[in-house]
Amino acid sequence: MTMSPHEVQAYVLTYLEALDCQIMERSPAHVTVKLSPEADKALTNRPYYWGFVERTGAPAETMSFTFIFDPDSYQQAIEAAEAKAAQASPSVVPDPAGTNGVTNGSPQGEPPKETILGRYFGITPSLPQLGPGRILREEVVYGSRRLQQIFGAAREGGAFVNLFEQAAKRQLRATAPAVYEPWLGVCFKVEFACDLKREELHFLGISLRSGEIIEKFGTKLNRRDLSPRLAENMHVQTAKVSLFDAGAALESHLTNRLLELDYSWAEKAQERLDLELDVLDTYYEAVLREDTPEVESTGNIASGTENVHSNHTPPVSLKPVIGITSANPLGADVEFAAEAAVPIDTETDAEEEKAKQAVMDREAMKLQYETRRTEMIWQYEPKVKVTAISSGMFHLR
């Protein structure tokens, strides 16, 4: 799923207009806007500033942004405007001072403005504009962090609404009040996912008086003027169906609709999953069957070492052998045992380390196999996920 620059711009402008932001400049490629307090709290992440404003009652100063929806078109428009301005400007008079017509940051023909830095250091470059008057520039394209933030703010702020249909002028002058019928509307997002993905939106509405369920409830709302303010000379009827029962009825209705769909895509996805798992199992089965040193247990290694020593004369400590000073010769068996003691221990340690490493490698390979299998099931296994992304109470005539 993706969005074109035009769709991104339409969505962002709808969000900004809904929050009463001031549109200062607009083109097909960008919009310059001064945020409302509500939009500033949602998008600028300045909790300490707004906490200070609310505690002290100081006048709030919101931030301004230039949101660019088509960077290439916007850059071309900027270059065209600069070229047009350069052609329309008068010819430049030679400047013997070499200041290019700028003195202390002031345009040619205007008296220089005295600054503290200029008083002590002479001509100083103009500084960038800071503070509330600064306009930040950001690219808002599909996938950008700012657009994701706007999505989240819209989802959080519009998760539930309470709207009333506005009455006609003649109703305001009528003697008897008009009656509102309460409706519960829920927008469900249905995801059909495997290694491919498809999404659908189902906007359902149910009357809390009669229990009637309407599909494509948004079409019914688009033809009506809705407002969060209750109009004059209007009366709201008491609901006969609870919100819990109404929500359960909508879920049951949507489930029945989903059961009627064609799920051949899920069968094909399951076949692809089985094929991929067969390939994965065959590969790791061959890897795990490779000839590697095996160790049954540490006790087996120790018992094997004891068997080696039992086949020879018990070893004699080397210290008395090396430090002997008498001329009496030692027996041939004692000398053989002393010489054979060192290579037996070295070979045993090497075999033990090699066996331990082989066990660690085998366990790591098993863990890798289980991880790969879990990831493949998550990717290919067919599933249907239903999420309620927004809801609201709508009082209609």
XYZ file of C-alpha atoms in Angstrom:
397
model
C 0.000 0.000 0.000
C 1.329 3.456 -0.915
C 0.127 7.016 -1.386
C 0.850 9.490 -4.146
C 2.011 13.043 -3.310
C -1.472 14.320 -4.172
C -3.093 11.857 -1.747
C -0.595 12.721 0.996
C -1.305 16.431 0.515
C -5.078 15.884 0.625
C -4.777 13.885 3.839
C -2.482 16.390 5.571
C -4.637 19.369 4.538
C -7.747 17.615 5.822
C -6.032 17.055 9.168
C -4.785 20.652 9.394
C -8.148 22.133 8.456
C -9.932 19.906 10.970
C -7.719 21.345 13.722
C -8.309 24.983 12.575
C -4.737 25.593 11.429
C -4.045 28.785 9.464
C -3.038 28.110 5.844
C -0.652 30.921 4.820
C 0.539 29.647 1.424
C -0.420 26.713 -0.722
C 0.632 25.178 -4.024
C 0.352 21.711 -5.632
C 3.769 20.858 -4.180
C 3.698 22.431 -0.696
C 1.716 24.194 1.999
C 2.860 26.748 4.581
C 0.767 26.628 7.741
C 0.681 28.149 11.198
C -0.382 25.446 13.607
C -3.291 25.792 15.982
C -2.622 25.122 19.690
C -4.133 21.635 19.419
C -2.032 20.745 16.354
C 1.086 22.233 17.954
C 0.641 20.033 21.026
C 0.207 16.954 18.838
C 3.063 17.534 16.359
C 5.859 19.610 17.930
C 6.581 17.624 21.110
C 6.887 20.636 23.409
C 5.265 19.467 26.680
C 7.354 21.778 28.886
C 6.431 24.853 26.855
C 2.715 24.075 26.936
C 2.943 23.229 30.623
C 4.466 26.681 31.203
C 1.733 28.339 29.122
C -1.039 26.548 31.007
C 0.469 27.317 34.432
C 1.230 30.998 33.832
C -1.555 31.887 31.403
C 0.977 33.449 29.002
C -0.164 33.930 25.392
C 0.746 30.836 23.371
C 2.876 31.182 20.245
C 2.511 28.228 17.921
C 5.058 27.110 15.329
C 4.868 27.428 11.543
C 5.849 24.795 8.996
C 6.310 24.473 5.270
C 5.311 20.927 4.380
C 6.729 19.830 1.006
C 4.806 17.015 -0.673
C 6.664 16.904 -4.015
C 10.336 17.880 -3.455
C 11.283 17.878 -7.158
C 8.397 20.094 -8.245
C 8.935 22.392 -5.268
C 12.651 22.820 -6.073
C 11.857 23.563 -9.715
C 9.318 26.186 -8.651
C 11.877 27.824 -6.334
C 14.506 27.951 -9.069
C 12.002 29.389 -11.565
C 10.947 32.072 -9.063
C 14.576 32.990 -8.373
C 15.356 33.213 -12.088
C 12.296 35.405 -12.673
C 13.248 37.672 -9.780
C 16.800 37.969 -11.099
C 15.528 39.027 -14.544
C 13.113 41.558 -13.094
C 15.680 43.174 -10.748
C 17.580 46.288 -12.012
C 21.149 46.017 -13.204
C 23.739 46.026 -10.464
C 25.810 49.211 -10.115
C 29.551 48.547 -9.740
C 30.498 48.690 -6.100
C 34.048 49.919 -5.561
C 33.937 48.925 -1.926
C 33.383 45.305 -2.903
C 30.461 44.805 -0.529
C 28.045 43.626 -3.284
C 25.529 46.214 -2.276
C 25.210 44.920 1.256
C 26.353 46.910 4.237
C 26.144 45.326 7.658
C 23.467 42.889 6.450
C 21.208 45.632 4.953
C 20.092 45.743 1.291
C 21.508 48.362 -1.038
C 19.855 51.731 -0.681
C 18.856 51.249 2.960
C 20.798 52.778 5.841
C 22.782 50.210 7.784
C 21.258 49.061 11.033
C 23.547 49.400 14.016
C 24.059 46.255 16.054
C 26.160 45.493 19.097
C 28.444 43.154 17.153
C 28.716 45.669 14.353
C 29.687 48.425 16.779
C 32.737 46.525 17.997
C 33.606 44.210 15.104
C 32.430 46.102 12.046
C 30.338 44.449 9.349
C 28.751 41.204 10.552
C 26.750 38.676 8.520
C 23.016 38.500 9.057
C 21.937 35.734 11.417
C 19.208 33.186 10.654
C 15.769 34.054 11.918
C 14.954 32.307 15.171
C 11.997 32.231 17.509
C 8.263 32.076 16.837
C 8.544 33.778 13.446
C 10.780 31.047 12.048
C 9.176 28.718 9.483
C 10.519 25.183 9.549
C 10.695 23.237 6.309
C 10.027 19.502 6.086
C 9.418 16.970 3.333
C 6.201 15.042 3.971
C 6.158 12.041 1.651
C 4.814 8.529 2.097
C 6.976 6.764 4.677
C 8.398 9.934 6.250
C 8.469 10.306 10.026
C 6.339 13.454 9.976
C 3.584 11.731 8.002
C 3.691 8.784 10.394
C 3.353 11.255 13.259
C 0.308 12.850 11.594
C -1.183 9.378 11.091
C -0.708 8.642 14.789
C -2.117 11.995 15.896
C -5.169 11.580 13.654
C -5.686 8.014 14.892
C -5.432 9.091 18.526
C -7.537 12.236 18.180
C -10.198 10.665 15.974
C -10.435 7.239 17.586
C -13.888 8.149 18.898
C -16.179 11.037 17.936
C -19.606 12.222 19.053
C -21.384 14.152 16.277
C -24.847 15.577 15.725
C -26.596 16.242 12.459
C -27.301 19.941 12.037
C -30.922 20.897 11.593
C -32.337 23.037 8.827
C -33.270 26.659 9.561
C -36.972 25.917 9.409
C -36.547 23.327 12.142
C -35.086 25.957 14.464
C -38.333 27.932 14.150
C -40.614 24.901 14.482
C -42.814 24.509 17.523
C -42.037 20.810 18.116
C -38.431 19.605 18.504
C -36.990 17.163 15.983
C -35.844 13.745 17.183
C -32.337 12.334 16.815
C -31.764 8.603 16.334
C -28.469 7.400 17.872
C -26.176 5.290 15.673
C -22.933 3.548 16.508
C -20.441 3.585 13.640
C -17.251 1.514 13.614
C -14.581 1.436 10.907
C -12.901 -1.974 10.730
C -9.629 -2.677 8.944
C -9.371 -6.250 7.617
C -5.900 -7.559 6.722
C -5.499 -10.661 4.545
C -1.844 -11.551 5.053
C 0.601 -14.263 4.016
C 3.773 -13.621 2.014
C 1.457 -11.144 0.226
C -0.890 -8.653 1.887
C -4.214 -6.991 1.116
C -6.242 -4.593 3.270
C -9.912 -3.601 3.254
C -11.920 -1.009 5.196
C -15.455 -1.814 6.339
C -17.434 1.078 7.856
C -20.505 -0.390 9.569
C -23.265 1.389 11.440
C -25.952 0.079 13.790
C -28.999 1.880 15.130
C -29.183 1.855 18.909
C -32.974 2.097 18.674
C -33.891 -0.631 16.193
C -30.678 -2.657 15.853
C -30.577 -2.138 12.058
C -27.108 -2.598 10.566
C -26.002 -0.598 7.521
C -22.923 -1.395 5.458
C -20.950 1.472 3.903
C -22.118 3.706 6.716
C -19.738 6.438 5.553
C -21.866 6.982 2.434
C -24.839 7.738 4.677
C -22.791 10.253 6.682
C -21.262 12.044 3.697
C -24.613 13.500 2.702
C -25.201 15.078 6.120
C -23.880 18.171 7.888
C -22.349 16.948 11.161
C -21.049 18.963 14.091
C -19.974 18.202 17.681
C -22.518 20.804 18.876
C -26.077 19.834 19.626
C -28.393 21.976 17.520
C -31.244 23.933 19.026
C -34.773 22.563 19.110
C -33.501 18.987 18.798
C -34.152 15.993 21.059
C -31.928 12.894 21.456
C -33.743 9.588 21.844
C -32.735 7.119 24.524
C -30.830 4.089 23.235
C -32.492 0.674 23.546
C -29.388 -1.320 22.556
C -26.312 -1.100 24.775
C -22.926 -0.262 23.300
C -21.601 -3.713 24.247
C -24.417 -5.516 22.438
C -24.128 -3.161 19.453
C -20.397 -3.805 19.151
C -20.921 -7.558 19.399
C -23.600 -7.386 16.692
C -21.249 -5.520 14.348
C -18.453 -8.040 14.943
C -20.815 -10.943 14.260
C -22.079 -9.270 11.080
C -18.537 -8.684 9.810
C -17.501 -12.253 10.662
C -20.395 -13.641 8.626
C -19.390 -11.457 5.689
C -15.799 -12.669 5.877
C -16.900 -16.305 5.938
C -18.563 -15.817 2.554
C -15.316 -14.777 0.838
C -13.125 -16.958 -1.381
C -10.080 -18.232 0.512
C -8.283 -19.997 -2.308
C -5.412 -17.551 -1.721
C -4.960 -19.068 1.756
C -4.726 -22.593 0.336
C -2.074 -21.491 -2.150
C -0.188 -19.690 0.620
C -0.267 -22.860 2.739
C 1.133 -24.852 -0.170
C 3.993 -22.360 -0.543
C 4.622 -22.574 3.201
C 4.785 -26.384 3.124
C 7.221 -26.265 0.205
C 9.488 -23.776 1.917
C 9.452 -25.768 5.169
C 10.369 -28.961 3.284
C 13.375 -27.236 1.733
C 14.389 -25.803 5.095
C 14.048 -29.140 6.901
C 16.034 -30.969 4.225
C 18.893 -28.468 4.373
C 19.275 -28.420 8.156
C 18.809 -32.175 8.439
C 21.800 -32.627 6.134
C 23.828 -30.066 8.090
C 23.078 -31.654 11.448
C 24.017 -35.084 10.123
C 27.556 -34.075 9.216
C 30.328 -35.990 10.957
C 31.278 -34.063 14.077
C 32.903 -35.265 17.281
C 30.291 -36.239 19.795
C 30.499 -36.356 23.582
C 28.093 -38.401 25.592
C 28.913 -36.842 28.924
C 31.813 -35.567 30.997
C 31.680 -38.721 33.065
C 32.396 -40.809 29.970
C 35.497 -38.744 29.252
C 36.690 -39.178 32.807
C 36.080 -42.935 32.729
C 37.969 -43.195 29.443
C 40.923 -41.423 31.004
C 40.869 -43.834 33.923
C 40.916 -46.759 31.489
C 44.027 -45.353 29.810
C 45.824 -45.063 33.133
C 44.737 -48.532 34.191
C 46.440 -50.080 31.146
C 49.822 -48.722 32.227
C 51.848 -48.525 35.410
C 50.476 -45.757 37.650
C 52.336 -42.520 36.835
C 55.049 -41.306 39.176
C 55.414 -37.626 40.071
C 58.053 -35.891 37.958
C 59.429 -33.787 40.774
C 61.333 -36.615 42.548
C 62.432 -38.034 39.196
C 63.948 -34.732 38.072
C 65.447 -33.896 41.469
C 67.083 -37.328 42.077
C 70.839 -37.198 42.900
C 71.654 -40.800 43.737
C 73.384 -42.968 41.226
C 70.864 -45.743 41.599
C 69.090 -46.233 38.236
C 65.258 -46.301 38.119
C 63.266 -49.143 36.678
C 62.282 -49.031 33.009
C 58.584 -49.222 33.898
C 58.776 -46.126 36.120
C 60.582 -44.128 33.420
C 57.972 -45.143 30.801
C 55.113 -44.165 33.081
C 56.661 -40.757 33.817
C 57.216 -40.008 30.141
C 53.741 -41.150 29.069
C 51.875 -39.054 31.697
C 52.158 -35.718 29.889
C 50.969 -36.727 26.358
C 47.962 -38.602 27.790
C 46.686 -35.483 29.640
C 47.299 -33.219 26.624
C 45.425 -35.461 24.225
C 42.530 -35.810 26.669
C 42.204 -32.017 27.096
C 42.316 -31.441 23.340
C 39.652 -34.049 22.704
C 37.464 -32.638 25.478
C 37.697 -29.057 24.128
C 36.988 -30.243 20.615
C 33.967 -32.189 21.785
C 32.623 -29.231 23.786
C 33.018 -26.939 20.768
C 31.203 -29.468 18.594
C 28.296 -29.563 21.051
C 28.119 -25.745 21.129
C 28.138 -25.583 17.323
C 25.382 -28.163 17.121
C 23.207 -26.265 19.633
C 23.775 -23.004 17.754
C 22.776 -24.687 14.505
C 19.596 -26.053 16.128
C 18.715 -22.573 17.441
C 19.273 -21.088 13.987
C 17.027 -23.763 12.465
C 14.216 -23.078 14.932
C 14.496 -19.315 14.340
C 14.391 -19.682 10.558
C 11.399 -21.995 10.785
C 9.506 -19.594 13.053
C 10.207 -16.659 10.737
C 9.085 -18.609 7.684
C 5.809 -19.635 9.331
C 5.166 -16.016 10.331
C 5.813 -14.852 6.758
C 3.907 -17.480 4.763
C 1.137 -18.676 7.078
C -2.242 -17.280 5.896
C -4.094 -15.191 8.458
C -6.936 -12.692 8.658
C -6.661 -9.854 11.170
C -9.535 -7.494 12.004
C -8.898 -4.197 13.823
C -11.320 -1.457 14.847
C -9.426 1.711 13.895
C -12.123 4.311 14.704
C -15.651 4.558 16.041
C -18.207 7.145 17.022
C -21.699 8.024 18.088
C -23.732 9.700 15.339
C -27.062 11.295 16.140
C -29.048 11.479 12.891
C -32.536 12.705 12.021
